[in-house]
């Protein structure tokens, strides 16, 4: 709630006036450890084939934000791995 120099307060708001979206610091780093590795691939694989609203859907795995975790999400993360990295 803002207050002006005269001491007047604005009315409380019913909801948020702004939304902040934070992009991943490292594209493909789904777990936030600043490295793209097999743990990130595992996040995608664990939700593979699931859609938003289904049990097991992890929004972190939906890299392209199309509400389904599919081969496009997996390919994106795999491309960000260090060359030669093999994940189980």
JSON list of C-alpha atoms in Angstrom, two decimals:
[
{"chain": "A", "resi": 1, "resn": "UNK", "atom": "CA", "xyz": [0.00, 0.00, 0.00]},
{"chain": "A", "resi": 2, "resn": "UNK", "atom": "CA", "xyz": [1.45, 3.33, -1.04]},
{"chain": "A", "resi": 3, "resn": "UNK", "atom": "CA", "xyz": [1.44, 6.51, 1.04]},
{"chain": "A", "resi": 4, "resn": "UNK", "atom": "CA", "xyz": [1.90, 9.95, -0.51]},
{"chain": "A", "resi": 5, "resn": "UNK", "atom": "CA", "xyz": [3.74, 12.89, 1.05]},
{"chain": "A", "resi": 6, "resn": "UNK", "atom": "CA", "xyz": [0.52, 14.18, 2.59]},
{"chain": "A", "resi": 7, "resn": "UNK", "atom": "CA", "xyz": [0.09, 10.87, 4.44]},
{"chain": "A", "resi": 8, "resn": "UNK", "atom": "CA", "xyz": [-2.80, 9.59, 2.31]},
{"chain": "A", "resi": 9, "resn": "UNK", "atom": "CA", "xyz": [-2.92, 5.81, 1.88]},
{"chain": "A", "resi": 10, "resn": "UNK", "atom": "CA", "xyz": [-4.15, 4.11, -1.26]},
{"chain": "A", "resi": 11, "resn": "UNK", "atom": "CA", "xyz": [-6.97, 1.59, -0.95]},
{"chain": "A", "resi": 12, "resn": "UNK", "atom": "CA", "xyz": [-5.86, -2.03, -0.50]},
{"chain": "A", "resi": 13, "resn": "UNK", "atom": "CA", "xyz": [-5.94, -4.08, -3.70]},
{"chain": "A", "resi": 14, "resn": "UNK", "atom": "CA", "xyz": [-7.92, -7.28, -4.07]},
{"chain": "A", "resi": 15, "resn": "UNK", "atom": "CA", "xyz": [-5.21, -8.99, -6.13]},
{"chain": "A", "resi": 16, "resn": "UNK", "atom": "CA", "xyz": [-1.74, -8.63, -7.53]},
{"chain": "A", "resi": 17, "resn": "UNK", "atom": "CA", "xyz": [-1.06, -5.57, -9.69]},
{"chain": "A", "resi": 18, "resn": "UNK", "atom": "CA", "xyz": [2.06, -7.01, -11.29]},
{"chain": "A", "resi": 19, "resn": "UNK", "atom": "CA", "xyz": [3.57, -10.39, -12.05]},
{"chain": "A", "resi": 20, "resn": "UNK", "atom": "CA", "xyz": [7.28, -11.09, -12.32]},
{"chain": "A", "resi": 21, "resn": "UNK", "atom": "CA", "xyz": [8.55, -13.95, -14.45]},
{"chain": "A", "resi": 22, "resn": "UNK", "atom": "CA", "xyz": [12.09, -15.12, -13.91]},
{"chain": "A", "resi": 23, "resn": "UNK", "atom": "CA", "xyz": [13.78, -16.86, -16.81]},
{"chain": "A", "resi": 24, "resn": "UNK", "atom": "CA", "xyz": [16.07, -19.78, -16.12]},
{"chain": "A", "resi": 25, "resn": "UNK", "atom": "CA", "xyz": [19.60, -18.53, -15.52]},
{"chain": "A", "resi": 26, "resn": "UNK", "atom": "CA", "xyz": [20.87, -21.52, -17.49]},
{"chain": "A", "resi": 27, "resn": "UNK", "atom": "CA", "xyz": [18.49, -22.68, -20.27]},
{"chain": "A", "resi": 28, "resn": "UNK", "atom": "CA", "xyz": [17.71, -26.36, -19.72]},
{"chain": "A", "resi": 29, "resn": "UNK", "atom": "CA", "xyz": [18.54, -26.25, -16.00]},
{"chain": "A", "resi": 30, "resn": "UNK", "atom": "CA", "xyz": [15.22, -27.44, -14.64]},
{"chain": "A", "resi": 31, "resn": "UNK", "atom": "CA", "xyz": [16.22, -28.05, -11.03]},
{"chain": "A", "resi": 32, "resn": "UNK", "atom": "CA", "xyz": [17.96, -24.72, -10.49]},
{"chain": "A", "resi": 33, "resn": "UNK", "atom": "CA", "xyz": [21.45, -25.99, -9.70]},
{"chain": "A", "resi": 34, "resn": "UNK", "atom": "CA", "xyz": [22.99, -23.84, -12.49]},
{"chain": "A", "resi": 35, "resn": "UNK", "atom": "CA", "xyz": [24.08, -26.91, -14.47]},
{"chain": "A", "resi": 36, "resn": "UNK", "atom": "CA", "xyz": [22.30, -28.84, -17.21]},
{"chain": "A", "resi": 37, "resn": "UNK", "atom": "CA", "xyz": [22.88, -32.50, -16.43]},
{"chain": "A", "resi": 38, "resn": "UNK", "atom": "CA", "xyz": [21.19, -35.88, -16.20]},
{"chain": "A", "resi": 39, "resn": "UNK", "atom": "CA", "xyz": [19.10, -34.71, -13.24]},
{"chain": "A", "resi": 40, "resn": "UNK", "atom": "CA", "xyz": [17.37, -32.23, -15.56]},
{"chain": "A", "resi": 41, "resn": "UNK", "atom": "CA", "xyz": [16.83, -34.96, -18.16]},
{"chain": "A", "resi": 42, "resn": "UNK", "atom": "CA", "xyz": [15.32, -37.15, -15.42]},
{"chain": "A", "resi": 43, "resn": "UNK", "atom": "CA", "xyz": [12.80, -34.40, -14.60]},
{"chain": "A", "resi": 44, "resn": "UNK", "atom": "CA", "xyz": [11.58, -34.44, -18.20]},
{"chain": "A", "resi": 45, "resn": "UNK", "atom": "CA", "xyz": [11.54, -38.24, -18.40]},
{"chain": "A", "resi": 46, "resn": "UNK", "atom": "CA", "xyz": [9.51, -38.50, -15.17]},
{"chain": "A", "resi": 47, "resn": "UNK", "atom": "CA", "xyz": [6.74, -36.35, -16.70]},
{"chain": "A", "resi": 48, "resn": "UNK", "atom": "CA", "xyz": [7.07, -37.54, -20.29]},
{"chain": "A", "resi": 49, "resn": "UNK", "atom": "CA", "xyz": [3.70, -37.85, -22.02]},
{"chain": "A", "resi": 50, "resn": "UNK", "atom": "CA", "xyz": [1.79, -36.09, -19.25]},
{"chain": "A", "resi": 51, "resn": "UNK", "atom": "CA", "xyz": [-0.31, -32.99, -19.70]},
{"chain": "A", "resi": 52, "resn": "UNK", "atom": "CA", "xyz": [-1.03, -30.13, -17.37]},
{"chain": "A", "resi": 53, "resn": "UNK", "atom": "CA", "xyz": [-3.57, -31.26, -14.79]},
{"chain": "A", "resi": 54, "resn": "UNK", "atom": "CA", "xyz": [-2.58, -34.93, -14.94]},
{"chain": "A", "resi": 55, "resn": "UNK", "atom": "CA", "xyz": [-0.98, -36.70, -12.01]},
{"chain": "A", "resi": 56, "resn": "UNK", "atom": "CA", "xyz": [2.79, -36.71, -12.41]},
{"chain": "A", "resi": 57, "resn": "UNK", "atom": "CA", "xyz": [2.93, -33.58, -14.56]},
{"chain": "A", "resi": 58, "resn": "UNK", "atom": "CA", "xyz": [5.87, -31.41, -13.49]},
{"chain": "A", "resi": 59, "resn": "UNK", "atom": "CA", "xyz": [5.63, -27.89, -14.94]},
{"chain": "A", "resi": 60, "resn": "UNK", "atom": "CA", "xyz": [9.42, -27.59, -14.86]},
{"chain": "A", "resi": 61, "resn": "UNK", "atom": "CA", "xyz": [9.60, -30.33, -17.50]},
{"chain": "A", "resi": 62, "resn": "UNK", "atom": "CA", "xyz": [7.30, -28.42, -19.87]},
{"chain": "A", "resi": 63, "resn": "UNK", "atom": "CA", "xyz": [10.16, -26.33, -21.24]},
{"chain": "A", "resi": 64, "resn": "UNK", "atom": "CA", "xyz": [8.19, -24.85, -24.15]},
{"chain": "A", "resi": 65, "resn": "UNK", "atom": "CA", "xyz": [5.08, -24.20, -22.02]},
{"chain": "A", "resi": 66, "resn": "UNK", "atom": "CA", "xyz": [2.61, -26.00, -24.32]},
{"chain": "A", "resi": 67, "resn": "UNK", "atom": "CA", "xyz": [1.02, -27.91, -21.40]},
{"chain": "A", "resi": 68, "resn": "UNK", "atom": "CA", "xyz": [2.44, -31.30, -22.40]},
{"chain": "A", "resi": 69, "resn": "UNK", "atom": "CA", "xyz": [5.82, -32.87, -21.77]},
{"chain": "A", "resi": 70, "resn": "UNK", "atom": "CA", "xyz": [6.98, -34.42, -25.01]},
{"chain": "A", "resi": 71, "resn": "UNK", "atom": "CA", "xyz": [9.94, -35.06, -27.27]},
{"chain": "A", "resi": 72, "resn": "UNK", "atom": "CA", "xyz": [10.38, -31.32, -27.89]},
{"chain": "A", "resi": 73, "resn": "UNK", "atom": "CA", "xyz": [10.99, -30.68, -24.20]},
{"chain": "A", "resi": 74, "resn": "UNK", "atom": "CA", "xyz": [13.35, -33.64, -23.95]},
{"chain": "A", "resi": 75, "resn": "UNK", "atom": "CA", "xyz": [15.28, -32.59, -27.07]},
{"chain": "A", "resi": 76, "resn": "UNK", "atom": "CA", "xyz": [15.72, -29.06, -25.74]},
{"chain": "A", "resi": 77, "resn": "UNK", "atom": "CA", "xyz": [17.26, -30.25, -22.48]},
{"chain": "A", "resi": 78, "resn": "UNK", "atom": "CA", "xyz": [19.37, -32.93, -24.18]},
{"chain": "A", "resi": 79, "resn": "UNK", "atom": "CA", "xyz": [20.83, -30.34, -26.55]},
{"chain": "A", "resi": 80, "resn": "UNK", "atom": "CA", "xyz": [22.01, -28.29, -23.57]},
{"chain": "A", "resi": 81, "resn": "UNK", "atom": "CA", "xyz": [24.01, -31.17, -22.06]},
{"chain": "A", "resi": 82, "resn": "UNK", "atom": "CA", "xyz": [27.79, -31.09, -22.28]},
{"chain": "A", "resi": 83, "resn": "UNK", "atom": "CA", "xyz": [28.73, -32.99, -25.46]},
{"chain": "A", "resi": 84, "resn": "UNK", "atom": "CA", "xyz": [29.42, -36.65, -24.72]},
{"chain": "A", "resi": 85, "resn": "UNK", "atom": "CA", "xyz": [27.18, -36.76, -21.64]},
{"chain": "A", "resi": 86, "resn": "UNK", "atom": "CA", "xyz": [25.14, -39.96, -21.44]},
{"chain": "A", "resi": 87, "resn": "UNK", "atom": "CA", "xyz": [22.13, -40.22, -19.20]},
{"chain": "A", "resi": 88, "resn": "UNK", "atom": "CA", "xyz": [20.47, -43.45, -18.11]}
]
